[in-house]
Short mmCIF file of C-alpha atoms and ligand atoms in Angstrom, two decimals:
data_model
loop_
_atom_site.label_atom_id
_atom_site.label_comp_id
_atom_site.label_asym_id
_atom_site.label_seq_id
_atom_site.Cartn_x
_atom_site.Cartn_y
_atom_site.Cartn_z
CA MET P 386 -26.16 2.81 81.85
CA SER P 387 -29.18 4.52 80.35
CA ALA P 388 -32.48 2.78 80.04
CA PRO P 389 -33.58 1.86 76.45
CA SER P 390 -35.87 4.52 75.07
CA ILE P 391 -37.19 2.24 72.30
CA PRO P 392 -38.28 -1.26 72.97
CA THR P 393 -36.61 -3.96 70.86
CA ALA P 394 -39.95 -5.14 69.63
CA GLU P 395 -40.57 -1.82 67.94
CA LEU P 396 -37.16 -1.84 66.18
CA ASN P 397 -37.70 -5.45 65.15
CA GLN P 398 -41.01 -4.42 63.66
CA GLN P 399 -39.29 -1.65 61.71
CA LEU P 400 -36.64 -4.10 60.48
CA LYS P 401 -39.26 -6.52 59.27
CA ALA P 402 -41.19 -3.79 57.46
CA LEU P 403 -38.00 -2.50 55.86
CA LEU P 404 -36.99 -5.92 54.61
CA GLN P 405 -40.43 -6.41 53.17
CA ALA P 406 -40.56 -3.00 51.47
CA ALA P 407 -37.03 -3.39 50.07
CA SER P 408 -37.68 -6.90 48.73
CA GLU P 409 -40.89 -5.77 47.06
CA SER P 410 -39.29 -2.75 45.44
CA PHE P 411 -36.39 -4.92 44.14
CA GLN P 412 -38.93 -7.21 42.58
CA GLN P 413 -40.72 -4.33 40.92
CA ALA P 414 -37.56 -2.71 39.50
CA ALA P 415 -37.99 -2.36 35.77
CA SER P 416 -34.33 -2.15 34.84
CA LEU P 417 -30.87 -2.97 36.15
CA ARG P 418 -30.28 0.74 36.54
CA ASP P 419 -33.37 1.14 38.78
CA LEU P 420 -32.43 -1.98 40.75
CA TYR P 421 -28.97 -0.60 41.41
CA ASP P 422 -30.41 2.73 42.61
CA LEU P 423 -32.68 0.83 45.02
CA LYS P 424 -29.74 -1.15 46.33
CA VAL P 425 -27.95 2.08 47.16
CA ARG P 426 -31.09 3.44 48.79
CA TYR P 427 -31.54 0.41 51.07
CA LEU P 428 -28.13 -1.17 51.50
CA GLY P 429 -25.79 1.76 50.83
CA LYS P 430 -23.60 3.48 53.41
CA ASN P 431 -26.34 6.02 54.18
CA GLY P 432 -29.14 3.66 53.26
CA SER P 433 -32.13 2.63 55.34
CA PHE P 434 -30.43 -0.38 56.90
CA SER P 435 -27.45 1.64 58.04
CA ASN P 436 -29.82 4.19 59.57
CA LEU P 437 -31.64 1.45 61.40
CA MET P 438 -28.32 0.10 62.62
CA ARG P 439 -27.67 3.51 64.16
CA GLU P 440 -30.90 3.22 66.15
CA MET P 441 -29.25 0.30 67.94
CA ALA P 442 -27.56 2.81 70.25
CA LYS P 443 -30.93 3.30 71.86
CA LEU P 444 -31.09 -0.36 72.93
CA SER P 445 -29.73 -1.84 76.10
CA LYS P 446 -26.28 -3.36 75.99
CA GLU P 447 -27.78 -6.86 76.31
CA GLU P 448 -30.24 -6.35 73.50
CA ARG P 449 -27.78 -4.89 71.03
CA PRO P 450 -26.05 -8.06 69.82
CA THR P 451 -29.33 -9.84 69.16
CA PHE P 452 -30.68 -6.92 67.21
CA GLY P 453 -27.40 -6.44 65.34
CA GLN P 454 -27.51 -10.05 64.29
CA ALA P 455 -31.12 -9.66 63.18
CA VAL P 456 -30.18 -6.66 61.03
CA ASN P 457 -27.27 -8.55 59.46
CA GLU P 458 -29.48 -11.54 58.69
CA ALA P 459 -32.09 -9.29 57.12
CA LYS P 460 -29.39 -7.60 55.04
CA ALA P 461 -28.03 -10.95 53.87
CA LYS P 462 -31.50 -12.03 52.87
CA LEU P 463 -32.06 -8.81 50.98
CA GLU P 464 -28.72 -9.19 49.20
CA GLY P 465 -29.80 -12.66 48.12
CA ASN P 466 -33.03 -11.18 46.79
CA TYR P 467 -31.02 -8.54 45.00
CA ALA P 468 -28.87 -11.16 43.27
CA ILE P 469 -31.96 -13.03 42.07
CA CYS P 470 -33.53 -9.83 40.70
CA GLU P 471 -30.25 -8.85 39.12
CA THR P 472 -29.96 -12.15 37.24
CA ARG P 473 -33.55 -11.92 36.09
CA LEU P 474 -33.15 -8.35 34.80
CA THR P 475 -29.77 -9.09 33.16
CA ASN P 476 -31.24 -12.04 31.30
CA ALA P 477 -34.21 -9.96 30.23
CA GLU P 478 -31.99 -7.14 29.00
CA VAL P 479 -29.69 -9.48 27.05
CA LEU P 480 -32.71 -11.13 25.50
CA THR P 481 -34.17 -7.78 24.47
CA ARG P 482 -30.86 -6.77 22.92
CA LEU P 483 -30.39 -10.06 21.12
CA THR P 484 -33.86 -9.81 19.66
CA ALA P 485 -33.29 -6.21 18.58
CA GLU P 486 -29.86 -7.00 17.06
CA LYS P 487 -30.95 -10.18 15.37
CA LEU P 488 -28.55 -11.14 12.55
CA ASP P 489 -29.79 -12.65 9.35
CA MET P 490 -26.92 -14.95 8.45
CA THR P 491 -28.43 -15.60 5.04
CA LEU P 492 -28.05 -11.96 3.90
CA PRO P 493 -25.29 -11.47 1.28
CA GLY P 494 -22.20 -9.63 2.62
CA PRO P 495 -21.15 -6.21 1.33
CA VAL P 496 -19.26 -6.41 -1.96
CA VAL P 497 -15.70 -5.07 -1.70
CA PRO P 498 -14.33 -4.69 -5.21
CA ASN P 499 -10.91 -6.20 -5.85
CA GLY P 500 -8.22 -3.78 -6.94
CA ALA P 501 -5.91 -4.59 -9.82
CA THR P 502 -2.23 -3.93 -10.36
CA HIS P 503 -1.76 -1.45 -13.20
CA PRO P 504 -0.28 -3.27 -16.22
CA ILE P 505 2.62 -0.78 -16.39
CA TYR P 506 3.55 -1.59 -12.81
CA SER P 507 3.14 -5.36 -13.37
CA VAL P 508 5.44 -5.33 -16.40
CA THR P 509 8.02 -3.17 -14.62
CA ARG P 510 8.02 -5.52 -11.66
CA GLU P 511 8.34 -8.55 -13.88
CA ILE P 512 11.27 -7.08 -15.82
CA CYS P 513 13.03 -6.14 -12.57
CA SER P 514 12.58 -9.63 -11.22
CA ILE P 515 13.91 -11.26 -14.43
CA LEU P 516 16.98 -9.00 -14.40
CA ALA P 517 17.44 -9.48 -10.67
CA ARG P 518 18.12 -13.12 -11.48
CA LEU P 519 21.05 -11.93 -13.60
CA GLY P 520 22.37 -9.89 -10.67
CA TYR P 521 20.89 -6.48 -11.51
CA ALA P 522 19.95 -4.11 -8.66
CA VAL P 523 17.25 -1.44 -8.98
CA ARG P 524 18.03 2.30 -8.91
CA THR P 525 15.86 5.36 -9.44
CA GLY P 526 16.53 9.02 -10.13
CA PRO P 527 14.80 12.41 -10.11
CA MET P 528 12.13 13.22 -12.70
CA ILE P 529 13.33 16.81 -12.84
CA GLU P 530 16.87 16.59 -14.14
CA LYS P 531 19.71 18.99 -14.70
CA ASN P 532 20.61 19.43 -18.38
CA ARG P 533 23.92 17.88 -17.51
CA TYR P 534 22.37 14.53 -16.53
CA ASN P 535 19.66 14.41 -19.17
CA PHE P 536 21.94 15.57 -22.02
CA GLU P 537 25.56 16.65 -21.60
CA ALA P 538 27.00 13.76 -19.61
CA LEU P 539 25.16 11.42 -21.99
CA ASN P 540 27.12 12.92 -24.86
CA ILE P 541 24.10 14.72 -26.30
CA PRO P 542 25.54 17.95 -27.65
CA GLU P 543 23.74 21.28 -27.51
CA ASP P 544 22.61 21.07 -31.15
CA HIS P 545 21.30 17.48 -30.99
CA PRO P 546 17.67 17.11 -32.21
CA ALA P 547 16.69 15.46 -28.89
CA ARG P 548 17.10 18.86 -27.30
CA ASP P 549 14.62 20.35 -29.71
CA MET P 550 11.70 22.16 -28.07
CA GLN P 551 9.38 19.61 -29.70
CA ASP P 552 10.65 16.80 -27.54
CA THR P 553 11.65 18.31 -24.23
CA PHE P 554 9.64 19.94 -21.47
CA TYR P 555 11.91 22.65 -20.07
CA ILE P 556 11.59 23.71 -16.44
CA ASP P 557 14.13 26.53 -16.61
CA ARG P 558 17.50 27.18 -18.27
CA GLU P 559 19.15 24.38 -16.34
CA HIS P 560 16.40 21.85 -15.69
CA VAL P 561 14.12 19.62 -17.77
CA LEU P 562 11.58 16.89 -17.10
CA ARG P 563 13.75 13.91 -17.91
CA THR P 564 13.15 12.70 -21.47
CA HIS P 565 14.52 9.22 -20.77
CA THR P 566 15.80 7.07 -17.88
CA SER P 567 19.39 7.19 -19.20
CA PRO P 568 20.34 9.98 -16.72
CA ILE P 569 20.03 7.32 -14.01
CA GLN P 570 23.13 5.76 -15.61
CA ILE P 571 25.11 8.93 -14.89
CA HIS P 572 23.96 9.07 -11.24
CA VAL P 573 25.01 5.45 -10.79
CA LEU P 574 28.39 5.90 -12.54
CA GLU P 575 29.13 8.96 -10.40
CA ASN P 576 28.17 7.33 -7.12
CA GLU P 577 29.03 3.66 -7.36
CA ALA P 578 32.25 1.86 -8.19
CA PRO P 579 32.35 -0.71 -11.02
CA PRO P 580 31.77 -3.58 -11.66
CA LEU P 581 28.07 -2.68 -11.83
CA ARG P 582 24.77 -4.20 -12.90
CA VAL P 583 21.84 -1.89 -12.37
CA ILE P 584 18.35 -1.26 -13.69
CA GLY P 585 16.68 2.11 -13.47
CA PHE P 586 13.05 2.73 -14.22
CA GLY P 587 10.41 5.39 -13.96
CA ALA P 588 8.31 8.03 -15.68
CA VAL P 589 9.76 10.05 -18.55
CA PHE P 590 8.30 13.04 -20.39
CA ARG P 591 8.21 14.21 -23.99
CA ARG P 592 6.21 16.69 -26.01
CA ASP P 593 4.59 14.00 -28.11
CA SER P 594 1.07 12.53 -28.21
CA ASP P 595 -0.70 10.13 -30.61
CA VAL P 596 -1.86 6.46 -30.89
CA SER P 597 1.60 5.17 -30.11
CA HIS P 598 3.11 8.08 -28.12
CA LEU P 599 2.31 9.56 -24.71
CA PRO P 600 3.69 12.80 -23.25
CA ASN P 601 4.29 10.89 -20.00
CA PHE P 602 5.40 7.29 -20.35
CA HIS P 603 7.77 4.88 -18.63
CA GLN P 604 11.15 3.43 -19.39
CA ILE P 605 13.35 0.76 -17.96
CA GLU P 606 17.08 1.15 -18.31
CA GLY P 607 19.85 -1.37 -17.89
CA LEU P 608 23.55 -0.73 -17.34
CA LEU P 609 26.35 -3.23 -16.96
CA VAL P 610 29.96 -2.13 -16.36
CA ASP P 611 32.82 -4.61 -16.19
CA GLU P 612 36.32 -5.23 -17.51
CA LYS P 613 35.39 -7.33 -20.52
CA VAL P 614 32.08 -6.43 -22.14
CA SER P 615 31.03 -7.00 -25.73
CA MET P 616 27.98 -6.70 -27.99
CA ALA P 617 27.63 -10.47 -27.61
CA ASP P 618 26.99 -10.03 -23.85
CA LEU P 619 24.43 -7.33 -24.62
CA LYS P 620 22.61 -9.49 -27.18
CA GLY P 621 22.64 -12.50 -24.88
CA THR P 622 21.23 -10.53 -21.95
CA ILE P 623 18.46 -8.83 -23.94
CA SER P 624 17.45 -12.03 -25.80
CA PHE P 625 17.23 -13.85 -22.48
CA PHE P 626 15.07 -11.24 -20.91
CA VAL P 627 12.72 -10.89 -23.92
CA ARG P 628 12.21 -14.67 -23.94
CA GLU P 629 11.55 -14.70 -20.19
CA LEU P 630 9.08 -11.84 -20.46
CA PHE P 631 7.16 -12.73 -23.61
CA GLY P 632 7.69 -16.44 -24.10
CA ALA P 633 10.29 -18.72 -25.63
CA ASP P 634 8.92 -18.49 -29.18
CA LEU P 635 9.43 -14.74 -29.61
CA LYS P 636 12.57 -13.75 -31.50
CA THR P 637 14.79 -10.75 -30.86
CA ARG P 638 16.39 -8.73 -33.66
CA PHE P 639 19.15 -6.09 -33.40
CA ARG P 640 19.39 -3.32 -36.00
CA PRO P 641 22.40 -1.00 -36.25
CA SER P 642 21.39 2.46 -35.06
CA PHE P 643 22.69 5.60 -33.43
CA PHE P 644 22.52 6.93 -29.90
CA PRO P 645 24.96 9.55 -28.64
CA PHE P 646 25.59 7.63 -25.41
CA THR P 647 26.41 4.27 -27.03
CA GLU P 648 28.88 3.17 -29.68
CA PRO P 649 28.08 0.89 -31.44
CA SER P 650 24.31 1.22 -30.99
CA ALA P 651 21.48 -1.10 -31.89
CA GLU P 652 17.75 -0.86 -31.91
CA VAL P 653 15.97 -3.88 -30.48
CA ASP P 654 12.92 -5.44 -32.13
CA CYS P 655 11.00 -8.49 -31.07
CA SER P 656 8.79 -10.62 -33.30
CA CYS P 657 5.16 -9.47 -33.24
CA PRO P 658 3.25 -11.36 -30.53
CA VAL P 659 -0.09 -10.87 -32.31
CA CYS P 660 0.71 -12.22 -35.78
CA ARG P 661 3.90 -14.11 -34.86
CA GLY P 662 5.72 -12.48 -37.76
CA LYS P 663 3.07 -12.80 -40.49
CA GLY P 664 2.16 -9.12 -40.48
CA CYS P 665 -0.73 -7.30 -38.77
CA ALA P 666 -1.93 -3.84 -37.73
CA LEU P 667 0.06 -3.82 -34.49
CA CYS P 668 3.41 -4.41 -36.24
CA LYS P 669 2.31 -2.43 -39.32
CA ASP P 670 2.78 -5.57 -41.43
CA SER P 671 6.48 -5.80 -40.67
CA GLY P 672 6.27 -8.80 -38.34
CA TRP P 673 8.45 -6.92 -35.82
CA ILE P 674 7.90 -4.48 -32.98
CA GLU P 675 10.52 -2.06 -31.78
CA ILE P 676 11.01 -2.22 -28.02
CA GLY P 677 14.01 0.00 -27.36
CA GLY P 678 17.63 0.94 -27.88
CA SER P 679 20.91 -0.46 -26.71
CA GLY P 680 24.66 -0.38 -27.22
CA LEU P 681 28.11 -0.32 -25.70
CA VAL P 682 28.62 2.64 -23.38
CA ASN P 683 30.25 5.51 -25.27
CA PRO P 684 33.70 6.37 -23.78
CA ASN P 685 32.55 10.02 -23.57
CA VAL P 686 29.89 8.95 -21.06
CA PHE P 687 32.51 7.23 -18.90
CA LYS P 688 34.70 10.31 -19.15
CA ALA P 689 31.89 12.67 -18.13
CA ALA P 690 31.06 10.53 -15.10
CA GLY P 691 34.70 10.05 -14.07
CA VAL P 692 34.93 6.32 -14.81
CA GLU P 693 38.29 5.01 -16.03
CA TYR P 694 38.24 3.90 -19.67
CA PRO P 695 39.31 1.53 -21.27
CA ARG P 696 39.80 -0.25 -17.99
CA TRP P 697 36.01 -0.37 -17.61
CA LYS P 698 33.61 -1.04 -20.43
CA GLY P 699 29.88 -1.47 -20.45
CA PHE P 700 26.63 -1.99 -22.23
CA ALA P 701 23.31 -0.24 -21.74
CA PHE P 702 19.77 -0.59 -22.93
CA GLY P 703 16.56 1.36 -22.58
CA PHE P 704 13.04 0.05 -23.23
CA GLY P 705 9.61 1.62 -23.26
CA VAL P 706 7.49 -0.08 -20.59
CA GLU P 707 4.16 0.79 -22.31
CA ARG P 708 5.49 -0.82 -25.50
CA MET P 709 6.27 -3.98 -23.60
CA ALA P 710 2.89 -4.03 -21.86
CA ILE P 711 1.24 -3.62 -25.29
CA ILE P 712 3.13 -6.65 -26.53
CA LYS P 713 2.55 -8.71 -23.42
CA TYR P 714 -1.18 -8.08 -23.14
CA GLY P 715 -2.04 -7.39 -26.80
CA ILE P 716 -3.29 -3.83 -26.15
CA ASN P 717 -4.01 -1.74 -29.25
CA ASP P 718 -3.92 1.85 -27.98
CA ILE P 719 -1.17 3.25 -25.75
CA ARG P 720 -3.55 5.95 -24.46
CA LEU P 721 -5.48 3.34 -22.45
CA PHE P 722 -2.67 3.24 -19.88
CA PRO P 723 -3.00 6.70 -18.34
CA GLU P 724 -6.79 6.95 -18.73
CA ASN P 725 -7.53 4.71 -15.71
CA ASP P 726 -10.83 3.58 -17.21
CA LEU P 727 -12.06 0.87 -14.84
CA ARG P 728 -13.32 -1.25 -17.75
CA PHE P 729 -9.71 -1.43 -18.92
CA LEU P 730 -8.05 -1.82 -15.51
CA ARG P 731 -10.46 -4.54 -14.32
CA GLN P 732 -9.17 -6.83 -17.03
CA PHE P 733 -5.92 -7.11 -15.09
CA THR P 734 -7.34 -8.41 -11.78
N1 LIG E 479 17.46 6.71 -23.86
C1 LIG E 479 17.04 6.20 -25.15
C2 LIG E 479 15.69 6.80 -25.51
O1 LIG E 479 14.99 7.21 -24.69
C3 LIG E 479 16.90 4.72 -25.13
C4 LIG E 479 18.23 4.06 -24.99
C5 LIG E 479 18.96 3.74 -26.11
C6 LIG E 479 18.74 3.79 -23.76
C7 LIG E 479 20.18 3.12 -26.00
C8 LIG E 479 19.98 3.17 -23.62
C9 LIG E 479 20.68 2.85 -24.77
O2 LIG E 479 20.52 2.88 -22.45
O3 LIG E 479 21.87 2.23 -24.65
O4 LIG E 479 15.36 6.84 -26.65
#
């Protein structure tokens, strides 16, 4: 056994000095970050205390345990000091942050403007929900249609005025931007088996533009196919839905008319919601406003779509959605709908 080359007293002195220096530097640490660095320096694996521990080898076997215990006690003490400094610095840092991030609860919050549903969409949704109560399901179709769907299958012959260049936007020889939602009827008749109750809606396009016409407007289309269908069913359904949409006091009127895809056909008017029939600018003094067309499905349409006739019969109707929104909200210029002027749209929030 080798004699100790360092007396215990000297190592104890070093230990005491180290503890003192470490404690003082912990106390002087200006931030948590600095404090942590100091902890590594003194208490880390290669820190000062570990180095001192290594010196223990130079002590006699008898002296080692006593010194080891002294080192461990000093370390424990220092760790306690560390914890105290850590709490103090944490509190100080939180306080600094809280002061810097001080919230003024009395400040007004940021203003997030409320969006509004576009009146065309509101009316469409309302019509769909009224007709859903009568068992109608919603269908849509393409805006670019084949001539066959927009015209031929709807019994609109080649020389019909609706095909005139003035009304139709042509895409190419075979395709047009649909001029009405009636082609949805053909898609439904081709793809679904009767009995049927469907509504189709969407944008339609015509070469037309003035106070009461838009080149791009919206229609809603109804189609019912069953074994026994009459004009009385058609009138009952439309009168019901006009009353539900506009109010019980508005009357519905049917005028004989012509559409290639219906026979007989009727135009539908409803009493003017502004003057209640007395006569005003909106109804051009007639007391009535035209809202769309209707009729019993022409057998030629059934034939074109491959539906058995006279086993199946049907009625159909098509309404302009802008027209109905004008009536419902008392709007005096159809061009307000596509303009998206916020002063107009905000009135519907
Ligand atoms: N498609 C016609 C139009 O745009 C409106 C219409 C009339 C639709 C009679 C129908 C109908 O379903 O039966 O002018």
